[in-house]
CSV table of C-alpha atoms in Angstrom, one decimal:
chain,number,residue,atom,x,y,z
A,1,UNK,CA,-10.4,13.1,18.3
A,2,UNK,CA,-10.6,9.3,18.7
A,3,UNK,CA,-13.6,8.7,21.0
A,4,UNK,CA,-13.1,4.9,21.0
A,5,UNK,CA,-9.6,5.0,22.4
A,6,UNK,CA,-9.1,2.8,25.4
A,7,UNK,CA,-12.5,1.2,24.9
A,8,UNK,CA,-13.0,-2.5,24.4
A,9,UNK,CA,-13.9,-4.0,21.2
A,10,UNK,CA,-17.2,-6.3,21.3
A,11,UNK,CA,-17.2,-9.5,19.4
A,12,UNK,CA,-20.7,-10.9,19.0
A,13,UNK,CA,-21.1,-14.5,19.8
A,14,UNK,CA,-24.1,-16.7,19.2
A,15,UNK,CA,-25.0,-20.3,18.3
A,16,UNK,CA,-23.5,-21.5,15.1
A,17,UNK,CA,-21.1,-18.4,14.7
A,18,UNK,CA,-18.4,-19.1,12.2
A,19,UNK,CA,-15.1,-19.6,14.2
A,20,UNK,CA,-12.8,-18.9,11.3
A,21,UNK,CA,-14.0,-15.5,10.4
A,22,UNK,CA,-12.8,-13.4,13.2
A,23,UNK,CA,-9.8,-14.9,14.4
A,24,UNK,CA,-7.2,-12.9,12.6
A,25,UNK,CA,-8.9,-9.6,13.7
A,26,UNK,CA,-9.3,-10.5,17.5
A,27,UNK,CA,-5.9,-11.9,17.9
A,28,UNK,CA,-4.1,-9.1,16.3
A,29,UNK,CA,-6.2,-6.6,18.3
A,30,UNK,CA,-5.4,-8.3,21.4
A,31,UNK,CA,-1.7,-8.6,20.7
A,32,UNK,CA,-1.7,-4.7,20.4
A,33,UNK,CA,-3.3,-3.9,23.5
A,34,UNK,CA,-7.1,-3.9,22.7
A,35,UNK,CA,-9.4,-5.6,25.2
A,36,UNK,CA,-11.8,-7.9,23.4
A,37,UNK,CA,-15.2,-8.6,25.1
A,38,UNK,CA,-17.7,-11.1,23.9
A,39,UNK,CA,-21.4,-10.2,23.9
A,40,UNK,CA,-24.1,-13.0,23.5
A,41,UNK,CA,-27.9,-12.8,23.3
A,42,UNK,CA,-27.6,-13.4,27.2
A,43,UNK,CA,-24.8,-14.6,29.2
A,44,UNK,CA,-25.7,-18.2,28.6
A,45,UNK,CA,-23.1,-20.1,26.9
A,46,UNK,CA,-23.2,-20.4,23.1
A,47,UNK,CA,-21.8,-23.1,20.7
A,48,UNK,CA,-19.9,-22.1,17.6
A,49,UNK,CA,-20.0,-23.8,14.3
A,50,UNK,CA,-16.7,-25.7,15.2
A,51,UNK,CA,-18.3,-26.9,18.5
A,52,UNK,CA,-16.4,-24.6,20.7
A,53,UNK,CA,-18.3,-23.5,23.9
A,54,UNK,CA,-18.2,-19.8,24.6
A,55,UNK,CA,-19.3,-18.0,27.7
A,56,UNK,CA,-20.1,-14.4,26.8
A,57,UNK,CA,-18.8,-11.7,28.9
A,58,UNK,CA,-22.1,-9.6,28.7
A,59,UNK,CA,-25.6,-9.7,27.4
A,60,UNK,CA,-26.6,-7.8,24.2
A,61,UNK,CA,-29.0,-5.7,26.2
A,62,UNK,CA,-26.0,-4.6,28.5
A,63,UNK,CA,-24.0,-3.3,25.6
A,64,UNK,CA,-24.2,0.5,24.7
A,65,UNK,CA,-22.2,2.0,21.9
A,66,UNK,CA,-20.5,4.7,24.0
A,67,UNK,CA,-18.7,2.0,25.8
A,68,UNK,CA,-17.2,0.3,22.7
A,69,UNK,CA,-14.5,0.9,20.2
A,70,UNK,CA,-16.2,-1.7,17.7
A,71,UNK,CA,-18.7,-4.2,17.3
A,72,UNK,CA,-17.8,-7.2,15.3
A,73,UNK,CA,-20.4,-9.5,13.9
A,74,UNK,CA,-19.3,-13.0,12.5
A,75,UNK,CA,-21.6,-15.1,10.3
A,76,UNK,CA,-23.6,-17.9,11.5
A,77,UNK,CA,-26.1,-20.3,10.1
A,78,UNK,CA,-28.9,-18.4,12.4
A,79,UNK,CA,-28.6,-15.2,10.3
A,80,UNK,CA,-30.4,-17.2,7.4
A,81,UNK,CA,-32.5,-19.6,9.3
A,82,UNK,CA,-34.4,-17.6,12.0
A,83,UNK,CA,-34.9,-14.1,13.3
A,84,UNK,CA,-32.8,-14.9,16.4
A,85,UNK,CA,-30.1,-12.6,15.6
A,86,UNK,CA,-32.1,-9.6,14.4
A,87,UNK,CA,-31.5,-8.0,17.9
A,88,UNK,CA,-27.7,-7.8,16.9
A,89,UNK,CA,-28.5,-6.1,13.7
A,90,UNK,CA,-30.7,-3.5,15.6
A,91,UNK,CA,-27.7,-3.0,17.8
A,92,UNK,CA,-25.5,-2.5,14.9
A,93,UNK,CA,-28.0,0.3,13.7
A,94,UNK,CA,-27.5,2.1,17.2
A,95,UNK,CA,-23.7,1.9,16.8
A,96,UNK,CA,-23.7,3.3,13.5
A,97,UNK,CA,-26.1,6.0,14.5
A,98,UNK,CA,-23.7,7.1,17.2
A,99,UNK,CA,-20.8,6.8,15.0
A,100,UNK,CA,-19.2,3.8,16.5
A,101,UNK,CA,-17.7,1.2,14.0
A,102,UNK,CA,-19.3,-2.1,12.9
A,103,UNK,CA,-17.7,-4.8,11.2
A,104,UNK,CA,-19.7,-7.6,9.7
A,105,UNK,CA,-18.7,-10.6,7.9
A,106,UNK,CA,-20.6,-13.5,5.9
A,107,UNK,CA,-24.2,-13.9,7.2
A,108,UNK,CA,-24.1,-10.9,9.3
A,109,UNK,CA,-24.1,-8.8,6.1
A,110,UNK,CA,-27.5,-10.2,5.4
A,111,UNK,CA,-28.6,-9.3,8.7
A,112,UNK,CA,-27.6,-5.7,8.3
A,113,UNK,CA,-29.2,-5.8,4.7
A,114,UNK,CA,-32.5,-6.8,6.2
A,115,UNK,CA,-32.1,-3.9,8.8
A,116,UNK,CA,-31.8,-1.5,6.0
A,117,UNK,CA,-28.1,-0.6,7.0
A,118,UNK,CA,-26.7,-1.5,3.6
A,119,UNK,CA,-29.2,0.4,1.5
A,120,UNK,CA,-27.0,3.7,1.3
A,121,UNK,CA,-23.6,2.4,2.1
A,122,UNK,CA,-21.1,0.8,0.0
A,123,UNK,CA,-20.6,-3.0,0.8
A,124,UNK,CA,-19.7,-6.5,0.0
A,125,UNK,CA,-20.7,-10.0,1.0
A,126,UNK,CA,-20.3,-13.5,-0.4
A,127,UNK,CA,-22.0,-12.8,-3.7
A,128,UNK,CA,-24.6,-10.2,-4.7
A,129,UNK,CA,-27.4,-12.4,-5.1
A,130,UNK,CA,-27.0,-13.6,-1.6
A,131,UNK,CA,-27.9,-10.3,-0.4
A,132,UNK,CA,-30.4,-9.6,-3.2
A,133,UNK,CA,-32.4,-12.5,-1.7
A,134,UNK,CA,-33.0,-10.3,1.5
A,135,UNK,CA,-35.0,-7.8,-0.8
A,136,UNK,CA,-33.0,-5.2,0.4
A,137,UNK,CA,-32.6,-1.8,-1.5
A,138,UNK,CA,-28.7,-1.5,-1.6
A,139,UNK,CA,-28.0,-3.6,-4.6
A,140,UNK,CA,-26.5,-0.4,-6.4
A,141,UNK,CA,-24.0,0.1,-3.5
A,142,UNK,CA,-22.7,-3.7,-3.6
A,143,UNK,CA,-19.0,-3.7,-4.7
A,144,UNK,CA,-17.1,-6.9,-5.9
A,145,UNK,CA,-14.1,-6.6,-3.4
A,146,UNK,CA,-12.5,-8.8,-0.7
A,147,UNK,CA,-13.7,-6.4,2.0
A,148,UNK,CA,-15.2,-2.8,2.0
A,149,UNK,CA,-15.2,0.0,4.5
A,150,UNK,CA,-17.6,2.9,4.2
A,151,UNK,CA,-17.3,5.4,7.0
A,152,UNK,CA,-17.7,3.5,10.2
A,153,UNK,CA,-18.9,0.1,8.5
A,154,UNK,CA,-16.8,-2.9,7.4
A,155,UNK,CA,-18.1,-5.7,5.2
A,156,UNK,CA,-16.8,-8.8,3.9
A,157,UNK,CA,-17.7,-12.3,2.4
A,158,UNK,CA,-16.8,-15.6,4.3
A,159,UNK,CA,-13.8,-16.3,2.4
A,160,UNK,CA,-12.0,-13.2,3.3
A,161,UNK,CA,-11.1,-13.3,7.0
A,162,UNK,CA,-7.7,-11.7,6.6
A,163,UNK,CA,-9.0,-9.0,4.3
A,164,UNK,CA,-11.7,-8.3,6.9
A,165,UNK,CA,-9.1,-8.1,9.7
A,166,UNK,CA,-7.0,-5.8,7.5
A,167,UNK,CA,-10.0,-3.2,7.4
A,168,UNK,CA,-10.5,-3.4,11.1
A,169,UNK,CA,-6.7,-2.9,11.8
A,170,UNK,CA,-6.9,0.1,9.4
A,171,UNK,CA,-10.1,1.6,10.8
A,172,UNK,CA,-8.9,1.4,14.4
A,173,UNK,CA,-5.4,2.8,13.5
A,174,UNK,CA,-3.5,-0.4,14.6
A,175,UNK,CA,-1.3,-0.5,11.4
A,176,UNK,CA,-1.2,1.5,8.5
A,177,UNK,CA,0.6,2.0,5.1
A,178,UNK,CA,3.6,-0.4,4.4
A,179,UNK,CA,3.1,-2.3,7.7
A,180,UNK,CA,-0.5,-2.9,7.2
A,181,UNK,CA,0.2,-4.0,3.6
A,182,UNK,CA,2.9,-6.4,4.8
A,183,UNK,CA,0.7,-7.8,7.5
A,184,UNK,CA,-2.1,-8.6,4.7
A,185,UNK,CA,0.6,-10.1,2.4
A,186,UNK,CA,2.1,-12.3,5.1
A,187,UNK,CA,-1.1,-13.9,6.3
A,188,UNK,CA,-3.1,-13.8,3.0
A,189,UNK,CA,-0.3,-14.7,0.5
A,190,UNK,CA,2.3,-16.2,2.7
A,191,UNK,CA,5.0,-13.6,1.3
A,192,UNK,CA,8.1,-14.2,3.1
A,193,UNK,CA,9.3,-10.7,2.1
A,194,UNK,CA,6.5,-9.3,4.4
A,195,UNK,CA,8.0,-11.0,7.3
A,196,UNK,CA,11.0,-8.6,7.4
A,197,UNK,CA,8.9,-5.5,7.0
A,198,UNK,CA,6.8,-6.5,10.0
A,199,UNK,CA,10.0,-7.5,12.1
A,200,UNK,CA,11.6,-4.2,11.5
A,201,UNK,CA,8.5,-2.4,12.6
A,202,UNK,CA,8.0,-4.5,15.7
A,203,UNK,CA,4.7,-5.6,14.4
A,204,UNK,CA,5.2,-9.6,15.1
């Protein structure tokens, strides 16, 4: 039984967030009927690395795993320069403990490493030594891949927003099989043959 059906996807937003890392995922989710809600440290506006001003829909303290289909954690300078985003990693722990998926990319993977959430799960990031610098105990579970899914957890490095989106779309059952592969080939490889597959499947 899918206990997340009909629930919104929550996108974490905070100052210095990396705009480019989650766009493929959120656009495709929204186009296929998933509500996207932004969650910030508070409801005060934040500003992305690209200078976009974002007004969060709700504050982190008001987010409960049982009300969500997925928590997406983008990278941000703040993951490595302060402890300001540690509450988001603690929320990720609550989500995973409740069996609700979490998807982390770039610097957010370091936040999860510091929280101990990657010690016993397969994962990836920008490079292995980036996570090793956190002092975490999960180095043996690091996988050299564009994106990795281990149960309800997705991780990816900063150069893989399309692979990150692919794993999210797979985990939430948006696309699968040939259609998912074609979607990835179109947006990652600019493969014109993939367009016909997606058009035939009504996935454009």
